[in-house]
Coordinates of C-alpha atoms in Angstrom, one line a residue:
Chain A
X1344 CA -46.8 170.2 82.5
X1345 CA -45.1 173.4 82.9
X1346 CA -43.4 174.0 86.3
X1347 CA -42.2 177.6 86.3
X1348 CA -41.3 177.2 90.0
X1349 CA -38.4 174.9 89.1
X1350 CA -36.4 177.9 88.1
X1351 CA -33.6 178.2 90.6
X1352 CA -34.6 181.5 92.1
X1353 CA -32.6 180.9 95.3
X1354 CA -29.4 180.4 93.2
X1355 CA -28.8 184.1 93.7
X1356 CA -29.0 183.6 97.5
X1357 CA -26.8 180.5 97.4
X1358 CA -24.4 181.8 94.8
X1359 CA -23.4 185.2 96.3
X1360 CA -24.0 185.5 100.0
X1361 CA -24.3 182.0 101.4
X1362 CA -20.8 180.9 100.4
X1363 CA -19.2 183.8 102.1
X1364 CA -20.4 182.6 105.5
X1365 CA -19.2 179.1 104.7
X1366 CA -16.1 180.6 103.3
X1367 CA -15.2 182.0 106.8
X1368 CA -14.8 178.4 107.9
X1369 CA -12.6 177.5 105.0
X1370 CA -10.5 180.6 105.7
X1371 CA -10.0 179.6 109.3
X1372 CA -8.9 176.1 108.3
X1373 CA -6.3 177.4 106.0
X1374 CA -4.4 178.8 109.0
X1375 CA -4.1 175.4 110.5
X1376 CA -2.4 173.9 107.5
X1377 CA 1.0 174.2 109.2
X1378 CA 0.1 171.3 111.5
X1379 CA -0.6 168.5 109.1
X1380 CA -1.6 166.0 111.9
X1381 CA -4.9 167.8 112.5
X1382 CA -5.8 168.5 108.9
X1383 CA -7.6 165.2 108.5
X1384 CA -10.0 165.8 111.4
X1385 CA -10.5 169.3 110.3
X1386 CA -11.8 168.2 106.9
X1387 CA -14.3 165.9 108.5
X1388 CA -15.5 168.6 110.9
X1389 CA -15.8 171.2 108.2
X1390 CA -17.5 168.7 105.9
X1391 CA -20.1 168.0 108.5
X1392 CA -20.7 171.7 109.0
X1393 CA -21.1 172.2 105.3
X1394 CA -23.6 169.4 104.9
X1395 CA -25.6 170.8 107.7
X1396 CA -25.5 174.3 106.3
X1397 CA -26.7 173.2 102.9
X1398 CA -29.6 171.4 104.5
X1399 CA -30.6 174.4 106.5
X1400 CA -30.1 176.6 103.5
X1401 CA -32.7 174.6 101.5
X1402 CA -35.1 174.7 104.5
X1403 CA -34.8 178.5 104.6
X1404 CA -35.2 179.0 100.9
X1405 CA -38.1 181.4 100.6
X1406 CA -38.8 180.3 97.0
X1407 CA -41.0 183.4 96.2
X1408 CA -42.5 181.8 93.1
X1409 CA -44.3 179.6 95.5
X1410 CA -46.8 182.4 96.1
X1411 CA -47.9 182.2 92.5
X1412 CA -48.7 178.5 93.0
X1413 CA -50.8 179.0 96.0
X1414 CA -54.0 178.8 94.0
X1415 CA -52.9 175.4 92.6
X1416 CA -51.4 174.6 96.1
X1417 CA -49.7 171.4 95.0
X1418 CA -47.3 170.0 97.7
X1419 CA -45.7 168.0 94.9
X1420 CA -44.3 171.2 93.5
X1421 CA -42.7 172.2 96.7
X1422 CA -41.1 168.8 97.3
X1423 CA -39.7 168.7 93.8
X1424 CA -38.2 172.2 94.1
X1425 CA -36.7 171.4 97.5
X1426 CA -35.2 168.2 96.3
X1427 CA -33.6 170.1 93.3
X1428 CA -32.3 172.7 95.7
X1429 CA -30.8 170.1 97.9
X1430 CA -29.1 168.4 95.0
X1431 CA -27.7 171.7 93.9
X1432 CA -26.5 172.6 97.3
X1433 CA -24.9 169.2 97.8
X1434 CA -23.2 169.4 94.5
X1435 CA -21.7 172.8 95.3
X1436 CA -20.6 171.6 98.6
X1437 CA -18.8 168.6 97.1
X1438 CA -17.0 170.9 94.6
X1439 CA -15.9 173.2 97.4
X1440 CA -14.6 170.3 99.5
X1441 CA -12.7 169.0 96.5
X1442 CA -11.1 172.4 95.9
X1443 CA -10.2 172.6 99.6
X1444 CA -8.6 169.2 99.6
X1445 CA -6.6 169.9 96.5
X1446 CA -5.3 173.1 98.2
X1447 CA -4.3 171.1 101.2
X1448 CA -2.5 168.5 99.1
X1449 CA -0.5 171.0 97.2
X1450 CA 0.3 172.9 100.4
X1451 CA 1.6 169.7 102.0
X1452 CA 3.9 169.1 99.0
X1453 CA 5.2 172.7 99.2
X1454 CA 5.9 172.2 102.9
X1455 CA 7.9 169.1 102.3
X1456 CA 9.9 170.7 99.5
X1457 CA 10.7 173.8 101.7
X1458 CA 11.9 171.6 104.5
X1459 CA 14.1 169.7 102.1
X1460 CA 15.6 173.0 100.8
X1461 CA 16.2 174.2 104.3
X1462 CA 18.1 171.0 105.1
X1463 CA 20.2 171.4 102.0
X1464 CA 21.0 175.1 102.8
X1465 CA 22.0 174.1 106.4
X1466 CA 24.3 171.4 105.1
X1467 CA 26.1 174.0 103.0
X1468 CA 26.6 176.0 106.1
X1469 CA 24.9 179.1 104.8
X1470 CA 22.4 179.5 107.6
X1471 CA 23.5 179.7 111.2
X1472 CA 21.0 178.2 113.6
X1473 CA 17.7 179.8 112.9
X1474 CA 16.0 178.0 115.8
X1475 CA 13.8 175.9 113.5
X1476 CA 13.0 172.3 114.1
X1477 CA 12.5 170.3 110.9
X1478 CA 8.8 169.7 110.4
X1479 CA 7.6 172.8 112.2
X1480 CA 7.9 175.5 109.6
X1481 CA 4.3 176.6 109.7
X1482 CA 2.6 178.4 106.8
X1483 CA 2.2 181.7 108.5
X1484 CA 6.0 181.8 108.5
X1485 CA 5.8 183.3 111.9
X1486 CA 9.1 182.1 113.1
X1487 CA 10.3 185.4 114.3
X1488 CA 8.8 187.1 117.4
X1489 CA 8.6 190.4 115.5
X1490 CA 6.4 188.8 112.9
X1491 CA 4.2 187.0 115.4
X1492 CA 3.7 190.2 117.3
X1493 CA 2.9 192.1 114.1
X1494 CA 0.3 189.5 113.0
X1495 CA -1.5 189.7 116.3
X1496 CA -1.5 193.5 116.2
X1497 CA -2.7 193.5 112.6
X1498 CA -5.6 191.3 113.5
X1499 CA -6.6 193.7 116.2
X1500 CA -6.0 196.6 113.8
X1501 CA -8.4 195.2 111.3
X1502 CA -11.1 194.8 114.0
X1503 CA -10.7 198.4 115.0
X1504 CA -10.7 199.4 111.3
X1505 CA -14.0 197.7 110.7
X1506 CA -15.5 199.3 113.8
X1507 CA -14.3 202.7 112.7
X1508 CA -15.8 202.2 109.3
X1509 CA -19.1 201.5 110.9
X1510 CA -18.7 204.7 113.0
X1511 CA -18.0 206.7 109.8
X1512 CA -21.1 205.3 108.1
X1513 CA -23.3 206.2 111.1
X1514 CA -21.7 209.7 111.5
X1515 CA -22.2 210.6 107.8
X1516 CA -25.8 209.5 107.8
X1517 CA -26.6 211.1 111.1
X1518 CA -25.7 214.6 110.0
X1519 CA -23.6 215.3 113.1
X1520 CA -21.7 218.6 113.6
X1521 CA -18.4 219.2 111.8
X1522 CA -16.6 219.2 115.1
X1523 CA -17.8 215.8 116.1
X1524 CA -17.2 214.5 112.6
X1525 CA -13.6 215.9 112.8
X1526 CA -13.0 213.6 115.8
X1527 CA -14.2 210.5 113.9
X1528 CA -12.0 211.5 110.9
X1529 CA -8.9 212.1 113.1
X1530 CA -9.3 208.6 114.6
X1531 CA -9.4 207.1 111.1
X1532 CA -6.3 208.9 110.0
X1533 CA -4.4 208.1 113.2
X1534 CA -5.3 204.5 112.7
X1535 CA -3.6 204.4 109.4
X1536 CA -0.5 206.1 110.8
X1537 CA -0.5 203.5 113.5
X1538 CA -0.3 200.8 110.8
X1539 CA 2.7 202.5 109.2
X1540 CA 4.4 202.5 112.5
X1541 CA 3.8 198.8 113.0
X1542 CA 5.1 198.1 109.5
X1543 CA 8.2 200.1 110.2
X1544 CA 9.0 198.0 113.3
X1545 CA 8.5 194.7 111.6
X1546 CA 10.5 195.8 108.6
X1547 CA 13.5 196.1 110.8
X1548 CA 13.0 192.5 111.9
X1549 CA 12.2 191.1 108.5
X1550 CA 11.9 193.3 105.5
X1551 CA 11.0 190.4 103.2
X1552 CA 8.0 189.7 105.3
X1553 CA 6.7 193.3 104.6
X1554 CA 7.6 193.1 100.9
X1555 CA 5.7 189.8 100.5
X1556 CA 2.6 191.2 102.2
X1557 CA 1.9 187.8 103.8
X1558 CA -0.4 189.3 106.4
X1559 CA -2.8 190.6 103.7
X1560 CA -5.3 188.7 101.5
X1561 CA -4.3 187.5 98.0
X1562 CA -6.2 190.2 96.1
X1563 CA -4.6 192.9 98.2
X1564 CA -1.2 191.4 97.4
X1565 CA -2.0 191.5 93.7
X1566 CA -1.8 195.3 94.0
X1567 CA 1.3 195.4 96.1
X1568 CA 3.9 198.0 95.4
X1569 CA 6.9 198.0 97.8
X1570 CA 5.0 196.5 100.7
X1571 CA 1.6 198.2 100.2
X1572 CA -0.7 200.1 98.0
X1573 CA 0.5 202.6 95.4
X1574 CA -0.4 206.0 96.7
X1575 CA -1.6 207.0 93.2
X1576 CA -4.0 204.0 93.2
X1577 CA -5.4 205.2 96.6
X1578 CA -5.9 208.7 95.1
X1579 CA -7.7 207.3 92.1
X1580 CA -10.1 205.4 94.4
X1581 CA -10.6 208.3 96.7
X1582 CA -11.1 211.1 94.1
X1583 CA -13.8 209.2 92.2
X1584 CA -15.9 209.2 95.4
X1585 CA -15.5 212.9 96.3
X1586 CA -17.7 214.9 93.8
X1587 CA -18.3 217.7 93.9
X1588 CA -14.9 219.3 94.4
X1589 CA -14.3 223.0 94.0
X1590 CA -12.1 224.2 91.2
X1591 CA -9.4 225.0 93.7
X1592 CA -9.6 221.5 95.1
X1593 CA -9.5 219.9 91.6
X1594 CA -6.4 221.9 90.9
X1595 CA -4.7 220.8 94.1
X1596 CA -5.7 217.2 93.7
X1597 CA -4.2 217.2 90.2
X1598 CA -0.9 218.5 91.5
X1599 CA -0.9 216.0 94.2
X1600 CA -1.6 213.2 91.7
X1601 CA 1.3 214.3 89.6
X1602 CA 3.9 214.7 92.3
X1603 CA 2.7 211.4 93.8
X1604 CA 3.3 209.7 90.4
X1605 CA 6.7 211.3 90.0
X1606 CA 7.8 210.2 93.5
X1607 CA 6.5 206.7 92.8
X1608 CA 8.4 206.5 89.6
X1609 CA 11.6 207.6 91.3
X1610 CA 11.2 205.0 94.0
X1611 CA 10.4 202.2 91.5
X1612 CA 13.5 203.0 89.5
X1613 CA 15.5 203.0 92.7
X1614 CA 14.1 199.5 93.4
X1615 CA 15.1 198.3 89.9
X1616 CA 18.6 199.6 90.5
X1617 CA 18.7 197.7 93.8
X1618 CA 17.6 194.5 92.0
X1619 CA 20.3 195.0 89.4
X1620 CA 22.9 195.6 92.1
X1621 CA 22.1 192.5 94.1
X1622 CA 21.9 190.4 91.0
X1623 CA 25.2 191.6 89.7
X1624 CA 26.8 191.0 93.0
X1625 CA 25.5 187.4 93.2
X1626 CA 26.4 186.7 89.6
X1627 CA 30.0 188.0 89.8
X1628 CA 32.8 185.6 89.0
X1629 CA 32.3 182.1 87.9
X1630 CA 28.9 180.4 88.2
X1631 CA 29.0 176.6 88.2
X1632 CA 31.5 176.1 90.9
X1633 CA 29.1 175.9 93.8
X1634 CA 28.0 178.7 96.0
X1635 CA 30.5 181.4 97.2
X1636 CA 29.7 182.7 100.6
X1637 CA 31.5 186.0 100.5
X1638 CA 29.5 187.1 97.4
X1639 CA 26.3 186.1 99.1
X1640 CA 27.3 188.1 102.2
X1641 CA 28.1 191.1 100.0
X1642 CA 24.7 190.9 98.3
X1643 CA 23.1 190.8 101.7
X1644 CA 24.7 194.0 102.6
X1645 CA 23.3 195.7 99.5
X1646 CA 19.9 194.2 100.2
X1647 CA 19.8 196.1 103.5
X1648 CA 18.8 199.2 101.5
X1649 CA 15.4 197.5 101.0
X1650 CA 14.4 198.6 104.5
X1651 CA 14.9 202.2 103.4
X1652 CA 12.7 201.7 100.4
X1653 CA 9.9 200.1 102.3
X1654 CA 10.0 203.0 104.8
X1655 CA 10.0 205.5 102.0
X1656 CA 7.1 203.9 100.3
X1657 CA 5.1 204.0 103.6
X1658 CA 6.2 207.6 104.1
X1659 CA 4.8 208.4 100.7
X1660 CA 1.5 206.7 101.6
X1661 CA 1.3 208.7 104.8
X1662 CA 2.1 212.0 103.1
X1663 CA -0.5 211.3 100.4
X1664 CA -3.2 210.8 103.1
X1665 CA -2.1 213.9 104.9
X1666 CA -2.1 216.1 101.8
X1667 CA -5.6 214.9 101.0
X1668 CA -6.6 215.8 104.5
X1669 CA -5.4 219.4 103.9
X1670 CA -7.2 219.7 100.6
X1671 CA -10.6 218.3 101.6
X1672 CA -13.3 219.4 103.9
X1673 CA -14.0 217.3 107.0
X1674 CA -17.1 215.8 105.4
X1675 CA -15.2 215.0 102.2
X1676 CA -12.4 213.4 104.2
X1677 CA -14.9 211.3 106.1
X1678 CA -16.4 210.1 102.8
X1679 CA -12.9 209.5 101.5
X1680 CA -11.9 207.4 104.5
X1681 CA -15.1 205.3 104.3
X1682 CA -14.6 204.8 100.5
X1683 CA -11.0 203.6 101.0
X1684 CA -12.0 201.3 103.9
X1685 CA -14.8 199.7 101.9
X1686 CA -12.6 199.3 98.8
X1687 CA -10.2 197.3 100.9
X1688 CA -13.0 195.3 102.3
X1689 CA -14.1 194.4 98.8
X1690 CA -10.6 193.3 97.9
X1691 CA -10.7 191.1 100.9
X1692 CA -14.0 189.6 99.9
X1693 CA -12.6 189.0 96.4
X1694 CA -9.8 187.1 98.0
X1695 CA -12.2 185.0 100.0
X1696 CA -14.4 184.3 97.1
X1697 CA -11.5 183.4 94.9
X1698 CA -10.1 181.0 97.4
X1699 CA -13.2 179.0 97.7
X1700 CA -14.6 179.3 94.2
X1701 CA -14.9 175.7 92.9
X1702 CA -12.8 175.1 89.9
X1703 CA -12.9 172.4 87.2
X1704 CA -10.6 169.5 88.2
X1705 CA -7.3 169.6 86.3
Chain B
X166 CA 33.8 220.9 107.6
X167 CA 35.1 223.4 105.1
X168 CA 34.6 221.4 102.0
X169 CA 31.0 220.5 102.8
X170 CA 30.2 224.1 103.8
X171 CA 31.8 225.4 100.6
X172 CA 29.9 222.9 98.5
X173 CA 26.6 223.7 100.1
X174 CA 26.9 227.4 99.4
X175 CA 27.2 226.8 95.7
X176 CA 24.4 228.1 93.8
X177 CA 21.8 225.7 92.4
X178 CA 20.8 222.3 93.5
X179 CA 23.5 220.2 95.3
X180 CA 23.1 216.5 96.0
X181 CA 25.5 214.6 98.3
X182 CA 25.3 210.9 97.3
X183 CA 27.1 207.6 97.2
X184 CA 27.6 205.8 93.9
X185 CA 26.4 202.5 95.5
X186 CA 23.3 204.1 97.1
X187 CA 20.0 203.1 95.4
X188 CA 17.9 205.6 97.3
X189 CA 20.3 208.4 96.1
X190 CA 19.7 207.0 92.6
X191 CA 15.9 207.4 93.2
X192 CA 16.4 211.1 94.2
X193 CA 18.5 211.6 91.1
X194 CA 15.7 210.2 89.0
X195 CA 13.2 212.5 90.6
X196 CA 15.3 215.6 89.8
X197 CA 15.6 214.4 86.3
X198 CA 11.8 214.1 86.0
X199 CA 11.5 217.6 87.3
X200 CA 14.0 219.0 84.7
X201 CA 16.8 219.7 87.2
X202 CA 20.4 218.7 86.9
X203 CA 21.9 218.9 90.4
X204 CA 25.6 219.1 91.1
X205 CA 26.3 215.6 92.5
X206 CA 29.1 214.8 95.0
X207 CA 29.7 211.1 95.3
X208 CA 31.3 211.1 98.8
X209 CA 32.3 207.4 98.5
X210 CA 34.6 208.5 95.7
X211 CA 36.0 211.5 97.5
X212 CA 39.2 211.1 99.4
X213 CA 37.7 213.2 102.2
X214 CA 34.5 211.2 102.0
X215 CA 34.6 210.0 105.7
X216 CA 34.8 213.6 107.0
X217 CA 32.1 214.7 104.6
X218 CA 29.9 212.0 105.9
X219 CA 30.4 213.2 109.5
X220 CA 29.9 216.8 108.6
X221 CA 26.6 216.0 106.9
X222 CA 25.4 214.1 109.9
X223 CA 26.3 217.0 112.1
X224 CA 24.2 219.2 109.8
X225 CA 21.3 216.9 110.6
X226 CA 21.3 214.3 107.8
X227 CA 21.0 211.0 109.7
X228 CA 21.4 208.8 106.6
X229 CA 23.8 210.7 105.7
X230 CA 23.0 210.4 102.0
X231 CA 21.1 211.4 100.0
X232 CA 21.4 215.0 101.2
X233 CA 19.8 217.8 99.1
X234 CA 20.7 221.5 99.2
X235 CA 18.9 224.1 97.2
X236 CA 20.1 227.6 96.9
X237 CA 22.5 227.2 99.8
X238 CA 19.8 225.9 102.2
X239 CA 19.7 222.3 103.4
X240 CA 16.4 220.7 102.4
X241 CA 17.2 217.3 104.0
X242 CA 17.1 213.7 103.0
X243 CA 14.6 211.6 101.0
X244 CA 11.8 212.0 103.5
X245 CA 12.0 215.8 103.5
X246 CA 12.3 215.9 99.7
X247 CA 9.3 213.7 99.2
X248 CA 7.2 215.5 101.8
X249 CA 8.1 218.9 100.2
X250 CA 7.2 217.6 96.7
X251 CA 3.9 216.2 97.7
X252 CA 3.1 219.4 99.5
X253 CA 3.8 221.4 96.4
X254 CA 6.8 223.2 97.9
X255 CA 9.6 221.5 95.9
X256 CA 8.9 222.8 92.4
X257 CA 8.8 226.5 93.5
X258 CA 12.3 226.0 95.0
X259 CA 13.6 224.4 91.9
X260 CA 12.0 226.8 89.4
X261 CA 15.2 229.0 89.0
X262 CA 17.2 225.9 88.2
X263 CA 14.8 224.0 85.9
X264 CA 15.8 223.4 82.3
X265 CA 13.6 221.2 80.2
X266 CA 15.2 220.1 76.9

């Protein structure tokens, strides 16, 4: 007999939205990787949560095609469908768990290797102190107070950002006055400027931390250019959302795009020069005789310039936002800020989805 | 300082730089893209370099390099040059000195 109701209608619900709620759990647990002793219990706890969720998920499945079967009204149909959904949910759960465990394993290996390298470096007398105890490296790398403070502040910054995006959405739909909208927009802009200030402070403490973008999600890091977004990328995302623009505005945006691109190119080439300089310094003289501390110290001096570049890149981002603010009307600026914020949220969702997407075992 | 003041009143685009400074290199690249060939003074290769550095800092260039002067007026360091460029104010200043091959 034909059972059209066995088509997996709910797979759309399971496939797209459900995992993201469960993913939140996985994401939380990634942060505790630095403490291997609790990882075992975490897996068990998370595993139980997942099993429970997949059970509730199948309970809540609306299975709309059920309505068509109401004339036939066969409980057998419903039971079959629910069993199939349970099997599917359990299978996906097992795959996710496997991916997570694989990640944990490789992270543990990395951690052990890092600790070994650090020991070796210490033996060679290259690092003075550092205040690290072997076995307590931690994956957030938050060994400096400047970084720890920044990570805390950034968490808070993201919360405020999401709240402000909600305010922007409401304000744009509610047709409030331009004066009131101006206030919402100013808050949004100040909030970005606050981030640049935070980054400038932590760059002085550890510029490599800013360059690596550790505090951001993986998809955001994929687009990283000197510690953040390319201003020209931001413009591309913004401008597409801002139709209609007046001819004058189109002209001004074009000019801004071009000067932005030129400034970026100049900074990129400066960065390449910096890489060449540091590399040439390290490679000077004979290689193959072991390390040579004075060369490493010289290279470090040259590397100090990296802080200037990171600051310049952020300055460019800030100037780009400010120039757009001059060119656009208040309402356009509000839409632009909202578009930018949501684009970043999508990148973050992409990172989450990627991290928990089950992959074929190697 | 006499030397710095004399150099800044030269016509055209003047860039005080250090040969080892990569940010100065970035500014040189920018001028190149805009079709301008500035007169470059590498103060780390100048015997009076130390004094020039102090003079530039007195003029307001904290870095002290790169320092950009156009038509006898101090524009500033990288920050000021970038802001000016994004605001559309750099090209008009450079126009008399632009030469595209």
